Amino acid sequence: QVQLVESGGRLVQAGGSLRLSCAASGLTFSRYTMGWFRQAPGKEREFVAVIWPSGGTRYYADTVKGRFTISRDNVKNTVYLQMNNLEPEDTAVYYCAASVRVGPLRSGLEYDYWGQGTQVTVSS
């Protein structure tokens, strides 16, 4: 049974930093593309970042480029999202997702497994 468990979300002030983690089990982690998405209240889920299985290729949404960094540890079966210079507009539930496909994978439809999400709240 595949499980993706996010952690690290909390309340933080604008300009602050957070690191989200997503621990995977039940799958051969090093073979999966991993993505981060987020969903704010009243809005649709949106792509944040993706990292290919080897970790050598990453893509970001324009809204987070230069502030967020996605990384992975294929020994610990964990993907991370380092978020710096947070803005109130970053407030959302953040989800990690796994896909057997390789590519930019900006659509949630391209992912096979999802975590339950972790809440990030940025106060102004």
MMTF fields as JSON, N, C-alpha, C and O atoms, coordinates in Angstrom:
{
  "mmtfVersion": "1.0.0",
  "mmtfProducer": "UNKNOWN",
  "numBonds": 495,
  "numAtoms": 496,
  "numGroups": 124,
  "numChains": 1,
  "numModels": 1,
  "chainsPerModel": [1],
  "groupsPerChain": [124],
  "chainIdList": ["A"],
  "bondAtomList": [4, 2, 8, 6, 12, 10, 16, 14, 20, 18, 24, 22, 28, 26, 32, 30, 36, 34, 40, 38, 44, 42, 48, 46, 52, 50, 56, 54, 60, 58, 64, 62, 68, 66, 72, 70, 76, 74, 80, 78, 84, 82, 88, 86, 92, 90, 96, 94, 100, 98, 104, 102, 108, 106, 112, 110, 116, 114, 120, 118, 124, 122, 128, 126, 132, 130, 136, 134, 140, 138, 144, 142, 148, 146, 152, 150, 156, 154, 160, 158, 164, 162, 168, 166, 172, 170, 176, 174, 180, 178, 184, 182, 188, 186, 192, 190, 196, 194, 200, 198, 204, 202, 208, 206, 212, 210, 216, 214, 220, 218, 224, 222, 228, 226, 232, 230, 236, 234, 240, 238, 244, 242, 248, 246, 252, 250, 256, 254, 260, 258, 264, 262, 268, 266, 272, 270, 276, 274, 280, 278, 284, 282, 288, 286, 292, 290, 296, 294, 300, 298, 304, 302, 308, 306, 312, 310, 316, 314, 320, 318, 324, 322, 328, 326, 332, 330, 336, 334, 340, 338, 344, 342, 348, 346, 352, 350, 356, 354, 360, 358, 364, 362, 368, 366, 372, 370, 376, 374, 380, 378, 384, 382, 388, 386, 392, 390, 396, 394, 400, 398, 404, 402, 408, 406, 412, 410, 416, 414, 420, 418, 424, 422, 428, 426, 432, 430, 436, 434, 440, 438, 444, 442, 448, 446, 452, 450, 456, 454, 460, 458, 464, 462, 468, 466, 472, 470, 476, 474, 480, 478, 484, 482, 488, 486, 492, 490],
  "bondOrderList": [1, 1, 1, 1, 1, 1, 1, 1, 1, 1, 1, 1, 1, 1, 1, 1, 1, 1, 1, 1, 1, 1, 1, 1, 1, 1, 1, 1, 1, 1, 1, 1, 1, 1, 1, 1, 1, 1, 1, 1, 1, 1, 1, 1, 1, 1, 1, 1, 1, 1, 1, 1, 1, 1, 1, 1, 1, 1, 1, 1, 1, 1, 1, 1, 1, 1, 1, 1, 1, 1, 1, 1, 1, 1, 1, 1, 1, 1, 1, 1, 1, 1, 1, 1, 1, 1, 1, 1, 1, 1, 1, 1, 1, 1, 1, 1, 1, 1, 1, 1, 1, 1, 1, 1, 1, 1, 1, 1, 1, 1, 1, 1, 1, 1, 1, 1, 1, 1, 1, 1, 1, 1, 1],
  "groupList": [{"groupName": "GLN", "atomNameList": ["N", "CA", "C", "O"], "elementList": ["N", "C", "C", "O"], "formalChargeList": [0, 0, 0, 0], "bondAtomList": [1, 0, 2, 1, 3, 2], "bondOrderList": [1, 1, 2], "singleLetterCode": "Q", "chemCompType": "L-PEPTIDE LINKING"}, {"groupName": "VAL", "atomNameList": ["N", "CA", "C", "O"], "elementList": ["N", "C", "C", "O"], "formalChargeList": [0, 0, 0, 0], "bondAtomList": [1, 0, 2, 1, 3, 2], "bondOrderList": [1, 1, 2], "singleLetterCode": "V", "chemCompType": "L-PEPTIDE LINKING"}, {"groupName": "LEU", "atomNameList": ["N", "CA", "C", "O"], "elementList": ["N", "C", "C", "O"], "formalChargeList": [0, 0, 0, 0], "bondAtomList": [1, 0, 2, 1, 3, 2], "bondOrderList": [1, 1, 2], "singleLetterCode": "L", "chemCompType": "L-PEPTIDE LINKING"}, {"groupName": "GLU", "atomNameList": ["N", "CA", "C", "O"], "elementList": ["N", "C", "C", "O"], "formalChargeList": [0, 0, 0, 0], "bondAtomList": [1, 0, 2, 1, 3, 2], "bondOrderList": [1, 1, 2], "singleLetterCode": "E", "chemCompType": "L-PEPTIDE LINKING"}, {"groupName": "SER", "atomNameList": ["N", "CA", "C", "O"], "elementList": ["N", "C", "C", "O"], "formalChargeList": [0, 0, 0, 0], "bondAtomList": [1, 0, 2, 1, 3, 2], "bondOrderList": [1, 1, 2], "singleLetterCode": "S", "chemCompType": "L-PEPTIDE LINKING"}, {"groupName": "GLY", "atomNameList": ["N", "CA", "C", "O"], "elementList": ["N", "C", "C", "O"], "formalChargeList": [0, 0, 0, 0], "bondAtomList": [1, 0, 2, 1, 3, 2], "bondOrderList": [1, 1, 2], "singleLetterCode": "G", "chemCompType": "PEPTIDE LINKING"}, {"groupName": "ARG", "atomNameList": ["N", "CA", "C", "O"], "elementList": ["N", "C", "C", "O"], "formalChargeList": [0, 0, 0, 0], "bondAtomList": [1, 0, 2, 1, 3, 2], "bondOrderList": [1, 1, 2], "singleLetterCode": "R", "chemCompType": "L-PEPTIDE LINKING"}, {"groupName": "ALA", "atomNameList": ["N", "CA", "C", "O"], "elementList": ["N", "C", "C", "O"], "formalChargeList": [0, 0, 0, 0], "bondAtomList": [1, 0, 2, 1, 3, 2], "bondOrderList": [1, 1, 2], "singleLetterCode": "A", "chemCompType": "L-PEPTIDE LINKING"}, {"groupName": "CYS", "atomNameList": ["N", "CA", "C", "O"], "elementList": ["N", "C", "C", "O"], "formalChargeList": [0, 0, 0, 0], "bondAtomList": [1, 0, 2, 1, 3, 2], "bondOrderList": [1, 1, 2], "singleLetterCode": "C", "chemCompType": "L-PEPTIDE LINKING"}, {"groupName": "THR", "atomNameList": ["N", "CA", "C", "O"], "elementList": ["N", "C", "C", "O"], "formalChargeList": [0, 0, 0, 0], "bondAtomList": [1, 0, 2, 1, 3, 2], "bondOrderList": [1, 1, 2], "singleLetterCode": "T", "chemCompType": "L-PEPTIDE LINKING"}, {"groupName": "PHE", "atomNameList": ["N", "CA", "C", "O"], "elementList": ["N", "C", "C", "O"], "formalChargeList": [0, 0, 0, 0], "bondAtomList": [1, 0, 2, 1, 3, 2], "bondOrderList": [1, 1, 2], "singleLetterCode": "F", "chemCompType": "L-PEPTIDE LINKING"}, {"groupName": "TYR", "atomNameList": ["N", "CA", "C", "O"], "elementList": ["N", "C", "C", "O"], "formalChargeList": [0, 0, 0, 0], "bondAtomList": [1, 0, 2, 1, 3, 2], "bondOrderList": [1, 1, 2], "singleLetterCode": "Y", "chemCompType": "L-PEPTIDE LINKING"}, {"groupName": "MET", "atomNameList": ["N", "CA", "C", "O"], "elementList": ["N", "C", "C", "O"], "formalChargeList": [0, 0, 0, 0], "bondAtomList": [1, 0, 2, 1, 3, 2], "bondOrderList": [1, 1, 2], "singleLetterCode": "M", "chemCompType": "L-PEPTIDE LINKING"}, {"groupName": "TRP", "atomNameList": ["N", "CA", "C", "O"], "elementList": ["N", "C", "C", "O"], "formalChargeList": [0, 0, 0, 0], "bondAtomList": [1, 0, 2, 1, 3, 2], "bondOrderList": [1, 1, 2], "singleLetterCode": "W", "chemCompType": "L-PEPTIDE LINKING"}, {"groupName": "PRO", "atomNameList": ["N", "CA", "C", "O"], "elementList": ["N", "C", "C", "O"], "formalChargeList": [0, 0, 0, 0], "bondAtomList": [1, 0, 2, 1, 3, 2], "bondOrderList": [1, 1, 2], "singleLetterCode": "P", "chemCompType": "L-PEPTIDE LINKING"}, {"groupName": "LYS", "atomNameList": ["N", "CA", "C", "O"], "elementList": ["N", "C", "C", "O"], "formalChargeList": [0, 0, 0, 0], "bondAtomList": [1, 0, 2, 1, 3, 2], "bondOrderList": [1, 1, 2], "singleLetterCode": "K", "chemCompType": "L-PEPTIDE LINKING"}, {"groupName": "ILE", "atomNameList": ["N", "CA", "C", "O"], "elementList": ["N", "C", "C", "O"], "formalChargeList": [0, 0, 0, 0], "bondAtomList": [1, 0, 2, 1, 3, 2], "bondOrderList": [1, 1, 2], "singleLetterCode": "I", "chemCompType": "L-PEPTIDE LINKING"}, {"groupName": "ASP", "atomNameList": ["N", "CA", "C", "O"], "elementList": ["N", "C", "C", "O"], "formalChargeList": [0, 0, 0, 0], "bondAtomList": [1, 0, 2, 1, 3, 2], "bondOrderList": [1, 1, 2], "singleLetterCode": "D", "chemCompType": "L-PEPTIDE LINKING"}, {"groupName": "ASN", "atomNameList": ["N", "CA", "C", "O"], "elementList": ["N", "C", "C", "O"], "formalChargeList": [0, 0, 0, 0], "bondAtomList": [1, 0, 2, 1, 3, 2], "bondOrderList": [1, 1, 2], "singleLetterCode": "N", "chemCompType": "L-PEPTIDE LINKING"}],
  "groupTypeList": [0, 1, 0, 2, 1, 3, 4, 5, 5, 6, 2, 1, 0, 7, 5, 5, 4, 2, 6, 2, 4, 8, 7, 7, 4, 5, 2, 9, 10, 4, 6, 11, 9, 12, 5, 13, 10, 6, 0, 7, 14, 5, 15, 3, 6, 3, 10, 1, 7, 1, 16, 13, 14, 4, 5, 5, 9, 6, 11, 11, 7, 17, 9, 1, 15, 5, 6, 10, 9, 16, 4, 6, 17, 18, 1, 15, 18, 9, 1, 11, 2, 0, 12, 18, 18, 2, 3, 14, 3, 17, 9, 7, 1, 11, 11, 8, 7, 7, 4, 1, 6, 1, 5, 14, 2, 6, 4, 5, 2, 3, 11, 17, 11, 13, 5, 0, 5, 9, 0, 1, 9, 1, 4, 4],
  "groupIdList": [1, 2, 3, 4, 5, 6, 7, 8, 9, 10, 11, 12, 13, 14, 15, 16, 17, 18, 19, 20, 21, 22, 23, 24, 25, 26, 27, 28, 29, 30, 31, 32, 33, 34, 35, 36, 37, 38, 39, 40, 41, 42, 43, 44, 45, 46, 47, 48, 49, 50, 51, 52, 53, 54, 55, 56, 57, 58, 59, 60, 61, 62, 63, 64, 65, 66, 67, 68, 69, 70, 71, 72, 73, 74, 75, 76, 77, 78, 79, 80, 81, 82, 83, 84, 85, 86, 87, 88, 89, 90, 91, 92, 93, 94, 95, 96, 97, 98, 99, 100, 101, 102, 103, 104, 105, 106, 107, 108, 109, 110, 111, 112, 113, 114, 115, 116, 117, 118, 119, 120, 121, 122, 123, 124],
  "secStructList": [7, 7, 3, 3, 3, 3, 3, 7, 7, 7, 3, 3, 3, 6, 6, 7, 7, 3, 3, 3, 3, 3, 3, 3, 3, 1, 1, 7, 4, 4, 4, 1, 3, 3, 3, 3, 3, 3, 3, 7, 6, 6, 1, 7, 7, 3, 3, 3, 3, 3, 3, 7, 6, 6, 1, 7, 7, 3, 3, 3, 7, 6, 6, 6, 6, 6, 6, 3, 3, 3, 3, 3, 3, 6, 6, 6, 6, 3, 3, 3, 3, 3, 3, 7, 1, 7, 7, 4, 4, 4, 7, 3, 3, 3, 3, 3, 3, 3, 3, 1, 1, 7, 1, 7, 7, 7, 1, 4, 4, 4, 7, 1, 3, 3, 7, 7, 7, 3, 3, 3, 3, 3, 3, 7],
  "xCoordList": [0.848, 0.0, 0.884, 1.746, 0.648, 1.441, 0.938, -0.263, 1.893, 1.553, 2.506, 3.718, 1.949, 2.718, 2.259, 1.077, 3.2, 2.836, 3.62, 4.842, 2.887, 3.5, 3.612, 2.83, 4.58, 4.747, 5.498, 6.081, 5.477, 6.233, 5.409, 5.93, 4.158, 3.328, 2.984, 2.8, 2.9, 2.54, 2.288, 2.353, 1.998, 1.81, 3.176, 3.997, 3.411, 4.673, 4.389, 3.403, 5.25, 5.082, 5.614, 6.493, 5.07, 5.553, 7.05, 7.551, 7.746, 9.196, 9.935, 11.151, 9.216, 9.828, 10.042, 9.773, 10.533, 10.85, 10.24, 10.014, 9.981, 9.516, 10.127, 10.431, 10.301, 10.668, 9.619, 9.422, 8.956, 7.993, 8.705, 9.645, 8.227, 8.747, 7.588, 6.447, 7.905, 6.919, 7.616, 8.479, 7.242, 7.839, 6.987, 5.775, 7.635, 6.933, 7.231, 8.337, 6.232, 6.414, 5.498, 4.503, 5.858, 5.033, 5.268, 4.51, 6.309, 6.647, 8.161, 8.863, 8.648, 10.084, 10.334, 10.25, 10.639, 10.661, 11.565, 11.204, 12.708, 13.696, 13.234, 13.894, 12.132, 11.599, 10.461, 9.929, 10.085, 8.931, 9.324, 10.206, 8.651, 8.682, 7.823, 6.725, 8.326, 7.603, 7.247, 8.065, 6.04, 5.579, 4.974, 4.542, 4.958, 4.247, 3.156, 3.385, 1.98, 0.86, 0.316, 0.65, -0.513, -1.149, -2.558, -2.878, -3.389, -4.76, -5.145, -5.168, -5.443, -5.894, -7.413, -8.075, -7.969, -9.425, -10.126, -9.776, -11.104, -11.878, -11.187, -11.716, -10.011, -9.26, -8.997, -9.106, -8.653, -8.323, -6.9, -6.06, -6.666, -5.318, -4.367, -4.716, -3.167, -2.213, -0.847, -0.455, -0.156, 1.187, 2.163, 2.071, 3.091, 4.134, 5.516, 6.251, 5.862, 7.206, 7.201, 6.351, 8.171, 8.315, 9.792, 10.599, 10.134, 11.514, 11.512, 10.724, 12.393, 12.462, 13.094, 13.696, 12.964, 13.42, 14.871, 15.166, 15.766, 17.173, 17.471, 18.518, 16.549, 16.759, 17.467, 17.676, 17.839, 18.622, 17.831, 18.408, 16.526, 15.686, 14.535, 13.882, 14.302, 13.241, 12.529, 13.135, 11.257, 10.461, 9.674, 9.302, 9.431, 8.713, 7.615, 7.707, 6.585, 5.599, 6.262, 7.138, 5.831, 6.425, 6.245, 7.083, 5.16, 4.855, 5.814, 5.902, 6.525, 7.427, 8.886, 9.774, 9.136, 10.503, 11.403, 11.064, 12.543, 13.477, 13.261, 14.117, 12.101, 11.814, 11.731, 12.112, 11.236, 11.055, 12.083, 12.499, 12.488, 13.401, 12.898, 12.656, 12.746, 12.356, 13.611, 14.518, 13.655, 14.782, 14.286, 13.157, 15.115, 14.714, 15.905, 17.052, 15.615, 16.622, 16.122, 15.209, 16.72, 16.246, 16.665, 16.253, 17.477, 17.799, 16.742, 16.317, 16.329, 15.312, 13.882, 12.917, 13.752, 12.424, 11.597, 10.42, 12.232, 11.584, 11.836, 12.931, 10.815, 10.938, 10.672, 9.848, 11.378, 11.317, 10.885, 11.048, 10.338, 10.06, 10.527, 9.885, 11.651, 12.166, 11.51, 11.612, 10.841, 10.094, 10.679, 10.647, 11.206, 11.794, 10.997, 10.233, 11.189, 10.523, 9.024, 8.467, 8.401, 6.987, 6.109, 6.397, 5.033, 4.072, 2.693, 2.427, 1.817, 0.458, -0.225, -1.041, 0.109, -0.487, -0.036, -0.603, 0.959, 1.409, 0.574, 0.763, -0.338, -1.197, -2.034, -2.745, -1.953, -2.657, -2.377, -1.518, -3.127, -2.766, -1.819, -2.122, -0.685, 0.329, 0.302, 0.297, 0.285, 0.209, 1.425, 1.888, 1.939, 2.925, 2.239, 1.22, 2.824, 2.243, 3.348, 4.446, 3.055, 4.032, 3.488, 2.302, 4.371, 3.981, 5.018, 6.221, 4.541, 5.464, 5.949, 6.877, 5.338, 5.71, 6.899, 7.21, 7.548, 8.659, 8.359, 7.993, 8.519, 8.239, 7.969, 8.129, 7.562, 7.234, 6.079, 6.067, 5.13, 4.042, 3.419, 3.419, 2.896, 2.284, 0.808, 0.193, 0.237, -1.164, -1.29, -0.564, -2.222, -2.469, -2.943, -2.801, -3.508, -4.012, -2.893, -3.142, -1.681, -0.541, 0.068, 1.06, -0.51, 0.044, -0.818, -2.037, -0.145, -0.814, -1.177, -2.166, -0.389, -0.598, -0.477, 0.294, -1.266, -1.306, -1.212, -1.654, -0.628, -0.656, -1.902, -2.743, -2.011, -3.21, -3.107, -4.105, -1.918, -1.729, -1.264, -1.491, -0.609, -0.175, -0.461, -0.199, -0.995, -1.443, -0.283, 0.463, -0.15, 0.809, 0.012, -0.78, 0.229, -0.449, 0.596, 1.431, 0.544, 1.503, 0.752, -0.152, 1.128, 0.47, 1.209, 2.431, 0.447, 1.055, 1.491, 2.019],
  "yCoordList": [-1.198, 0.0, 1.249, 1.425, 2.094, 3.316, 4.353, 4.581, 4.976, 6.073, 7.23, 7.044, 8.417, 9.656, 10.49, 10.811, 10.839, 11.547, 12.852, 12.856, 13.96, 15.281, 15.741, 15.329, 16.585, 17.189, 18.503, 18.779, 19.304, 20.54, 21.802, 22.9, 21.674, 22.862, 23.473, 22.759, 24.793, 25.512, 26.962, 27.364, 27.749, 29.188, 29.873, 29.596, 30.761, 31.481, 32.912, 33.169, 33.825, 35.214, 35.428, 34.705, 36.419, 36.77, 37.049, 37.683, 36.565, 36.699, 35.53, 35.409, 34.682, 33.54, 32.366, 32.446, 31.272, 30.07, 28.841, 28.799, 27.845, 26.542, 25.484, 25.739, 24.293, 23.148, 22.062, 21.56, 21.719, 20.622, 19.327, 19.32, 18.235, 16.909, 16.011, 16.191, 15.06, 14.065, 12.715, 12.458, 11.861, 10.531, 9.526, 9.444, 8.766, 7.798, 6.38, 6.07, 5.523, 4.108, 3.311, 3.825, 2.041, 1.174, 1.308, 0.759, 2.033, 2.174, 2.286, 2.613, 2.013, 2.164, 3.636, 4.108, 4.341, 5.813, 6.355, 7.322, 5.767, 6.294, 6.201, 6.744, 5.538, 5.425, 6.407, 6.441, 7.188, 8.067, 9.534, 10.002, 10.242, 11.693, 12.174, 11.664, 13.155, 13.668, 15.138, 15.932, 15.475, 16.842, 17.401, 16.665, 18.718, 19.43, 20.283, 20.947, 20.246, 21.067, 21.781, 21.429, 22.775, 23.444, 23.869, 24.063, 24.006, 24.442, 25.41, 25.06, 26.624, 27.662, 27.608, 27.088, 28.139, 28.122, 28.795, 29.912, 28.123, 28.687, 28.691, 29.235, 28.09, 28.066, 26.632, 25.695, 26.482, 25.165, 24.783, 25.637, 23.498, 23.016, 23.493, 23.481, 23.911, 24.401, 23.756, 23.389, 23.638, 23.078, 24.019, 25.239, 23.443, 24.227, 23.861, 24.728, 22.571, 22.153, 20.653, 19.915, 20.224, 18.801, 18.471, 19.306, 17.253, 16.79, 15.397, 14.541, 15.172, 13.877, 12.839, 13.183, 11.557, 10.469, 10.589, 10.314, 10.987, 11.088, 12.355, 12.471, 13.305, 14.587, 15.614, 16.749, 15.228, 16.131, 17.205, 18.199, 17.033, 18.0, 18.424, 17.599, 19.74, 20.299, 21.391, 22.084, 21.531, 22.615, 23.283, 22.649, 24.59, 25.357, 26.198, 26.592, 26.462, 27.451, 28.822, 29.072, 29.703, 31.048, 31.786, 32.604, 31.494, 32.21, 31.87, 32.614, 30.758, 30.361, 30.308, 30.119, 30.472, 30.369, 31.384, 32.562, 30.913, 31.783, 31.838, 32.326, 31.332, 31.335, 29.918, 29.675, 28.988, 27.6, 26.713, 26.976, 25.65, 24.663, 23.261, 22.931, 22.451, 21.065, 20.198, 20.438, 19.204, 18.271, 16.919, 16.795, 15.916, 14.579, 13.799, 14.072, 12.828, 11.911, 10.507, 10.009, 9.877, 8.566, 7.436, 6.291, 7.748, 6.764, 6.815, 5.783, 8.022, 8.212, 8.168, 8.261, 8.027, 7.992, 9.217, 9.113, 10.366, 11.604, 12.711, 12.833, 13.5, 14.695, 15.9, 15.847, 16.977, 18.182, 19.383, 19.405, 20.362, 21.648, 22.725, 22.992, 23.338, 24.453, 25.729, 26.066, 26.433, 27.627, 28.819, 28.877, 29.754, 30.959, 32.184, 32.157, 33.264, 34.532, 34.327, 34.775, 33.654, 33.313, 34.557, 35.555, 34.461, 35.548, 35.044, 33.843, 35.958, 35.514, 34.726, 33.844, 35.044, 34.336, 32.87, 32.092, 32.502, 31.105, 30.257, 29.042, 30.873, 30.135, 29.124, 29.48, 27.866, 26.79, 25.474, 25.386, 24.457, 23.091, 22.594, 22.674, 22.084, 21.602, 20.077, 19.393, 19.57, 18.136, 17.666, 18.357, 16.498, 15.879, 14.771, 14.219, 14.47, 13.486, 12.732, 13.256, 11.508, 10.654, 10.209, 9.909, 10.17, 9.757, 8.817, 8.995, 7.828, 6.946, 7.598, 7.096, 8.699, 9.395, 10.308, 10.633, 10.708, 11.658, 12.815, 12.623, 14.025, 15.2, 16.375, 16.254, 17.517, 18.687, 18.395, 18.893, 17.601, 17.094, 18.191, 18.105, 19.207, 20.325, 20.091, 20.878, 19.031, 18.719, 17.622, 16.629, 17.814, 16.793, 15.48, 14.427, 15.541, 14.329, 13.374, 12.201, 13.862, 13.04, 12.276, 11.567, 12.415, 11.776, 10.602, 10.591, 9.618, 8.378, 8.295, 7.66, 8.927, 8.841, 10.226, 11.073, 10.428, 11.716, 11.523, 10.511, 12.514, 12.559, 13.267, 13.699, 13.38, 13.958, 15.467, 16.134, 16.002, 17.448, 17.948, 17.318, 19.097, 19.777, 21.265, 21.845, 21.876, 23.268, 24.234, 24.122, 25.167, 26.272, 27.561, 27.852, 28.332, 29.61, 30.694, 30.614, 31.706, 32.806, 34.059, 34.51, 34.613, 35.815, 37.067, 37.071, 38.11, 39.366, 40.253, 41.343],
  "zCoordList": [0.0, 0.0, 0.0, 0.862, -0.976, -1.09, -0.094, 0.046, 0.594, 1.501, 1.288, 1.182, 1.228, 1.188, 2.375, 2.499, 3.246, 4.467, 4.538, 4.687, 4.427, 4.493, 5.944, 6.801, 6.201, 7.515, 7.362, 6.314, 8.411, 8.427, 8.289, 8.485, 7.963, 7.817, 9.176, 10.162, 9.211, 10.439, 10.105, 8.943, 11.131, 10.997, 11.028, 11.903, 10.076, 9.998, 9.544, 8.853, 9.932, 9.519, 8.1, 7.632, 7.444, 6.108, 6.158, 7.087, 5.144, 5.099, 5.726, 5.577, 6.417, 7.08, 6.143, 4.944, 6.714, 5.947, 6.6, 7.81, 5.769, 6.227, 5.324, 4.158, 5.881, 5.052, 5.26, 6.366, 4.162, 4.174, 3.793, 2.998, 4.384, 4.056, 3.626, 4.053, 2.787, 2.372, 2.367, 1.529, 3.299, 3.417, 2.655, 2.852, 1.785, 0.938, 1.379, 1.822, 1.253, 1.529, 0.606, 0.096, 0.404, -0.421, -1.913, -2.713, -2.296, -3.708, -3.851, -2.894, -5.044, -5.312, -5.573, -6.707, -4.517, -4.534, -5.625, -6.297, -5.812, -6.762, -8.207, -9.093, -8.468, -9.818, -10.08, -11.19, -9.11, -9.226, -9.307, -8.587, -10.196, -10.193, -9.032, -8.809, -8.296, -7.134, -7.335, -7.8, -6.985, -7.143, -5.865, -4.978, -5.803, -4.738, -5.393, -6.404, -4.796, -5.211, -3.98, -2.848, -4.208, -3.077, -3.459, -4.631, -2.433, -2.644, -1.542, -0.362, -1.948, -1.021, -0.917, -1.814, 0.165, 0.33, -0.837, -1.219, -1.399, -2.485, -3.83, -4.799, -3.902, -5.166, -5.6, -4.809, -6.858, -7.366, -6.955, -6.671, -6.933, -6.658, -7.751, -8.931, -7.359, -8.337, -8.136, -7.028, -9.235, -9.265, -8.566, -8.704, -7.821, -7.165, -7.715, -8.187, -7.65, -8.077, -8.347, -7.849, -9.149, -9.47, -9.579, -9.988, -9.211, -9.32, -9.911, -9.507, -10.865, -11.545, -10.642, -9.625, -11.008, -10.126, -9.66, -8.497, -10.535, -10.14, -9.365, -8.73, -9.417, -8.758, -9.619, -9.189, -10.834, -11.657, -12.373, -12.812, -12.503, -13.212, -12.318, -11.679, -12.29, -11.451, -12.236, -13.053, -11.98, -12.555, -11.429, -10.441, -11.612, -10.604, -11.243, -12.406, -10.463, -10.871, -10.822, -9.995, -11.716, -11.761, -10.434, -10.052, -9.744, -8.502, -7.356, -6.379, -7.473, -6.384, -6.818, -5.987, -8.095, -8.609, -7.917, -7.805, -7.459, -6.754, -5.255, -4.516, -4.797, -3.359, -2.802, -1.657, -3.603, -3.17, -3.857, -4.985, -3.15, -3.713, -3.386, -2.225, -4.414, -4.218, -4.254, -5.051, -3.398, -3.377, -2.913, -2.439, -3.046, -2.636, -2.118, -2.473, -1.275, -0.756, -1.057, -0.398, -2.049, -2.492, -1.551, -1.737, -0.548, 0.489, 1.587, 2.106, 1.93, 2.968, 2.416, 3.174, 1.09, 0.457, 0.824, 1.169, 0.743, 1.175, 0.151, -0.399, -0.086, -0.919, -0.026, 0.887, -0.305, 0.521, -0.321, -1.541, 0.359, -0.262, 0.702, 1.718, 0.369, 1.16, 0.661, -0.519, 1.553, 1.182, 1.94, 3.169, 1.177, 1.765, 1.362, 0.397, 2.12, 1.823, 1.588, 0.586, 2.518, 2.369, 2.363, 3.023, 1.596, 1.435, 1.87, 1.818, 2.298, 2.674, 1.563, 1.832, 0.313, -0.819, -0.907, -1.675, -0.139, -0.102, 0.846, 0.917, 1.567, 2.485, 1.724, 0.784, 2.128, 1.43, 2.142, 3.02, 1.738, 2.085, 1.003, -0.188, 1.424, 0.492, 0.436, 1.459, -0.798, -1.033, -1.815, -2.722, -1.469, -2.337, -3.129, -2.716, -4.266, -5.159, -5.882, -6.076, -6.278, -6.946, -8.292, -8.429, -9.285, -10.62, -11.228, -11.038, -11.952, -12.68, -13.968, -14.602, -14.359, -15.575, -15.302, -14.156, -16.38, -16.279, -17.21, -18.37, -16.681, -17.492, -16.586, -15.372, -17.131, -16.301, -15.331, -14.205, -15.768, -14.916, -14.068, -12.84, -14.709, -14.006, -13.708, -12.989, -14.243, -13.995, -12.956, -12.992, -12.026, -11.026, -11.612, -10.991, -12.809, -13.463, -13.842, -14.121, -13.853, -14.257, -13.084, -13.252, -11.927, -10.735, -10.29, -10.466, -9.707, -9.343, -7.866, -7.497, -7.038, -5.592, -4.964, -5.415, -3.902, -3.215, -1.706, -1.162, -1.048, 0.407, 0.904, 0.116, 2.213, 2.822, 2.981, 3.253, 2.815, 2.875, 4.236, 5.268, 4.2, 5.423, 5.268, 4.214, 6.308, 6.242, 6.464, 7.437, 5.557, 5.699, 5.749, 4.852, 6.809, 6.963, 7.156, 8.056, 6.306, 6.363, 6.768, 6.064, 7.896, 8.395, 7.929, 7.782, 7.704, 7.216, 8.371, 8.147]
}
